[in-house]
């Protein structure tokens, strides 16, 4: 997986998003994360994207599915500020997507999510059922080695949310999560992938994850 290939893939995503119909209104989502569990986060990310109004979802895609991740206890917030979606175990509250100023109060109240680097590499994690019924399963292959918690949630949410919004996961009823140290090649029938700058360096790109049909 060369830098030239990664650059082409990165630019294709940008071109696809810029070509979407709409007025270019910028929106963003906000996620308040309590106790972090990777499987529950993946499910709640997919479920939240699935419940977004199609017109708002298009605007969110045009905004590159931008999401602000904050640290806090969702249970302390939802009574005062009801969430658009609450994870099944209450560990993540999702808000929006809406105009950036809509949730400035949350951003002032809570600190940005941060955590340790590296969630550990596990070849196979438990299967994550999705909220809609379908027969097939997909693999989510994600790089977690030497990636901070805040970067991990950003990359996984971009990957999963965009796959839901574009319909790539319509035929998937469950996600199997694999965490790896490095992605050198995409194996199998790829549905979507996440390419982004490495450590904020626009000159160096990295594949942080991809979705493929399970064998």
Short mmCIF file of C-alpha atoms in Angstrom, two decimals:
data_model
loop_
_atom_site.label_atom_id
_atom_site.label_comp_id
_atom_site.label_asym_id
_atom_site.label_seq_id
_atom_site.Cartn_x
_atom_site.Cartn_y
_atom_site.Cartn_z
CA UNK A 1 0.00 0.00 0.00
CA UNK A 2 2.08 2.88 -1.34
CA UNK A 3 1.78 6.58 -0.56
CA UNK A 4 0.69 7.11 -4.17
CA UNK A 5 -2.21 4.65 -3.73
CA UNK A 6 -3.19 6.20 -0.41
CA UNK A 7 -3.08 9.71 -1.90
CA UNK A 8 -5.34 8.67 -4.78
CA UNK A 9 -7.80 7.01 -2.39
CA UNK A 10 -7.80 10.06 -0.12
CA UNK A 11 -8.44 12.43 -3.02
CA UNK A 12 -11.24 10.23 -4.41
CA UNK A 13 -13.10 10.51 -1.10
CA UNK A 14 -12.74 14.28 -1.09
CA UNK A 15 -13.94 14.53 -4.71
CA UNK A 16 -16.94 12.28 -4.01
CA UNK A 17 -18.00 14.35 -1.03
CA UNK A 18 -17.56 17.68 -2.80
CA UNK A 19 -19.73 16.40 -5.67
CA UNK A 20 -22.70 15.60 -3.41
CA UNK A 21 -25.87 17.65 -3.99
CA UNK A 22 -26.77 20.26 -1.42
CA UNK A 23 -26.17 23.83 -0.32
CA UNK A 24 -22.91 23.13 1.46
CA UNK A 25 -24.31 23.90 4.92
CA UNK A 26 -21.77 22.77 7.50
CA UNK A 27 -23.04 20.57 10.31
CA UNK A 28 -21.40 18.38 12.88
CA UNK A 29 -22.35 15.74 15.39
CA UNK A 30 -21.30 15.57 19.04
CA UNK A 31 -20.65 12.37 20.96
CA UNK A 32 -20.32 12.32 24.74
CA UNK A 33 -18.35 9.22 25.71
CA UNK A 34 -18.40 7.71 29.18
CA UNK A 35 -16.80 4.33 29.78
CA UNK A 36 -15.31 3.31 26.43
CA UNK A 37 -16.07 -0.10 24.96
CA UNK A 38 -14.99 -0.61 21.34
CA UNK A 39 -17.81 -2.97 20.35
CA UNK A 40 -20.51 -0.79 21.88
CA UNK A 41 -18.98 2.31 20.31
CA UNK A 42 -19.06 0.72 16.85
CA UNK A 43 -22.68 -0.31 17.26
CA UNK A 44 -23.78 3.07 18.57
CA UNK A 45 -21.94 4.85 15.75
CA UNK A 46 -23.81 2.76 13.17
CA UNK A 47 -27.16 3.11 14.95
CA UNK A 48 -26.78 6.88 15.27
CA UNK A 49 -25.95 7.31 11.58
CA UNK A 50 -28.93 5.13 10.67
CA UNK A 51 -31.37 7.36 12.57
CA UNK A 52 -30.17 10.63 10.99
CA UNK A 53 -32.70 12.29 8.68
CA UNK A 54 -31.61 11.72 5.03
CA UNK A 55 -31.33 15.44 4.24
CA UNK A 56 -29.31 16.08 7.39
CA UNK A 57 -27.27 12.99 6.61
CA UNK A 58 -26.39 14.43 3.21
CA UNK A 59 -25.28 17.68 4.84
CA UNK A 60 -23.25 15.67 7.36
CA UNK A 61 -21.54 13.82 4.53
CA UNK A 62 -20.76 17.16 2.87
CA UNK A 63 -19.23 18.17 6.20
CA UNK A 64 -17.05 15.03 6.08
CA UNK A 65 -19.08 13.45 8.94
CA UNK A 66 -17.33 15.83 11.32
CA UNK A 67 -17.93 14.83 14.94
CA UNK A 68 -16.73 16.34 18.22
CA UNK A 69 -15.93 13.76 20.91
CA UNK A 70 -16.29 14.85 24.53
CA UNK A 71 -15.65 13.01 27.78
CA UNK A 72 -18.50 12.83 30.26
CA UNK A 73 -21.28 10.78 31.79
CA UNK A 74 -24.16 10.58 29.29
CA UNK A 75 -26.62 9.80 32.10
CA UNK A 76 -25.92 13.19 33.67
CA UNK A 77 -26.80 14.96 30.42
CA UNK A 78 -29.70 13.25 28.73
CA UNK A 79 -32.39 14.58 31.09
CA UNK A 80 -31.29 18.17 30.57
CA UNK A 81 -30.29 17.74 26.93
CA UNK A 82 -31.91 14.69 25.32
CA UNK A 83 -29.65 12.84 22.93
CA UNK A 84 -30.53 11.94 19.35
CA UNK A 85 -29.26 8.45 20.15
CA UNK A 86 -28.04 6.77 23.34
CA UNK A 87 -25.93 3.61 23.19
CA UNK A 88 -27.70 0.52 24.51
CA UNK A 89 -25.53 0.49 27.62
CA UNK A 90 -25.67 4.27 28.05
CA UNK A 91 -21.95 4.68 27.39
CA UNK A 92 -22.24 7.11 24.46
CA UNK A 93 -24.75 9.91 23.84
CA UNK A 94 -24.96 11.23 20.29
CA UNK A 95 -26.24 14.70 19.39
CA UNK A 96 -27.04 16.35 16.06
CA UNK A 97 -25.86 16.58 13.40
CA UNK A 98 -26.54 20.30 13.54
CA UNK A 99 -24.92 23.67 12.98
CA UNK A 100 -21.61 24.05 14.85
CA UNK A 101 -23.06 26.60 17.28
CA UNK A 102 -25.92 24.32 18.33
CA UNK A 103 -23.85 22.43 20.88
CA UNK A 104 -21.34 25.05 21.98
CA UNK A 105 -22.72 24.68 25.50
CA UNK A 106 -21.70 21.03 25.63
CA UNK A 107 -18.23 21.88 24.35
CA UNK A 108 -17.82 24.48 27.10
CA UNK A 109 -19.17 22.15 29.77
CA UNK A 110 -17.13 19.04 28.93
CA UNK A 111 -13.51 18.42 28.05
CA UNK A 112 -12.41 16.80 24.79
CA UNK A 113 -12.12 13.04 24.89
CA UNK A 114 -8.58 11.78 25.44
CA UNK A 115 -7.08 8.49 26.47
CA UNK A 116 -4.16 6.11 26.22
CA UNK A 117 -2.45 5.27 22.97
CA UNK A 118 -3.10 1.75 21.73
CA UNK A 119 -6.18 -0.27 22.67
CA UNK A 120 -4.34 -3.53 22.17
CA UNK A 121 -4.37 -5.80 19.15
CA UNK A 122 -6.99 -8.56 19.20
CA UNK A 123 -7.36 -10.75 16.12
CA UNK A 124 -11.05 -11.44 16.72
CA UNK A 125 -13.50 -9.62 18.97
CA UNK A 126 -17.13 -10.57 19.64
CA UNK A 127 -19.56 -9.99 16.78
CA UNK A 128 -21.50 -6.74 17.06
CA UNK A 129 -25.17 -7.04 15.98
CA UNK A 130 -26.62 -4.04 14.17
CA UNK A 131 -30.08 -2.66 14.88
CA UNK A 132 -31.46 -3.58 11.47
CA UNK A 133 -32.08 -7.12 10.26
CA UNK A 134 -29.86 -8.56 7.52
CA UNK A 135 -28.20 -11.90 6.93
CA UNK A 136 -24.60 -10.99 6.11
CA UNK A 137 -21.73 -9.97 8.38
CA UNK A 138 -18.89 -7.58 7.70
CA UNK A 139 -15.40 -7.37 9.16
CA UNK A 140 -14.17 -4.07 10.53
CA UNK A 141 -10.38 -4.16 10.40
CA UNK A 142 -8.96 -1.25 12.40
CA UNK A 143 -5.48 -0.09 13.34
CA UNK A 144 -5.27 0.50 17.09
CA UNK A 145 -1.54 0.09 17.73
CA UNK A 146 0.15 3.44 18.38
CA UNK A 147 -3.14 5.26 17.80
CA UNK A 148 -4.63 7.36 20.61
CA UNK A 149 -8.15 6.79 21.88
CA UNK A 150 -9.31 10.13 20.50
CA UNK A 151 -7.90 9.32 17.06
CA UNK A 152 -9.35 5.79 17.16
CA UNK A 153 -12.91 7.02 17.70
CA UNK A 154 -12.53 9.63 14.96
CA UNK A 155 -11.31 7.13 12.36
CA UNK A 156 -13.80 4.40 13.24
CA UNK A 157 -16.73 6.80 13.34
CA UNK A 158 -15.85 8.28 9.94
CA UNK A 159 -15.60 4.79 8.47
CA UNK A 160 -18.78 3.35 10.00
CA UNK A 161 -20.97 6.46 9.69
CA UNK A 162 -20.12 7.04 6.04
CA UNK A 163 -20.72 3.37 5.25
CA UNK A 164 -24.18 3.63 6.81
CA UNK A 165 -25.05 6.94 5.14
CA UNK A 166 -23.99 5.72 1.69
CA UNK A 167 -25.90 2.44 2.08
CA UNK A 168 -22.80 0.25 2.03
CA UNK A 169 -24.00 -1.56 5.17
CA UNK A 170 -27.63 -2.02 4.13
CA UNK A 171 -27.12 -5.78 3.67
CA UNK A 172 -25.05 -6.22 6.83
CA UNK A 173 -26.63 -7.40 10.06
CA UNK A 174 -23.50 -7.64 12.20
CA UNK A 175 -19.92 -6.39 12.39
CA UNK A 176 -16.93 -8.49 13.42
CA UNK A 177 -14.11 -6.34 14.75
CA UNK A 178 -10.44 -7.12 14.16
CA UNK A 179 -7.76 -4.82 15.54
CA UNK A 180 -4.31 -4.89 13.96
CA UNK A 181 -0.95 -3.16 14.23
CA UNK A 182 -0.75 -2.11 10.59
CA UNK A 183 -2.73 -2.40 7.36
CA UNK A 184 -0.42 -3.09 4.44
CA UNK A 185 -3.09 -4.35 2.04
CA UNK A 186 -6.87 -4.57 1.87
CA UNK A 187 -7.95 -8.19 1.84
CA UNK A 188 -11.30 -9.47 0.59
CA UNK A 189 -14.24 -7.59 -0.93
CA UNK A 190 -13.85 -4.07 0.44
CA UNK A 191 -16.93 -1.96 1.19
CA UNK A 192 -15.25 1.17 2.54
CA UNK A 193 -11.92 2.27 3.96
CA UNK A 194 -10.47 5.11 5.99
CA UNK A 195 -7.35 6.88 4.75
CA UNK A 196 -6.14 9.96 6.61
CA UNK A 197 -2.96 11.88 7.41
CA UNK A 198 -0.63 10.15 9.86
CA UNK A 199 -0.23 12.15 13.09
CA UNK A 200 -1.54 15.31 11.45
CA UNK A 201 1.17 15.18 8.77
CA UNK A 202 -0.55 15.88 5.45
CA UNK A 203 2.49 14.58 3.56
CA UNK A 204 2.19 11.08 5.04
CA UNK A 205 -1.04 9.09 4.74
CA UNK A 206 -2.11 5.88 6.43
CA UNK A 207 -4.97 3.42 6.12
CA UNK A 208 -6.59 3.31 9.56
CA UNK A 209 -9.33 0.81 8.80
CA UNK A 210 -11.63 -0.82 6.30
CA UNK A 211 -14.86 -2.77 6.05
CA UNK A 212 -15.15 -5.98 4.05
CA UNK A 213 -17.65 -8.80 3.70
CA UNK A 214 -16.94 -11.61 6.15
CA UNK A 215 -15.91 -14.90 4.64
#
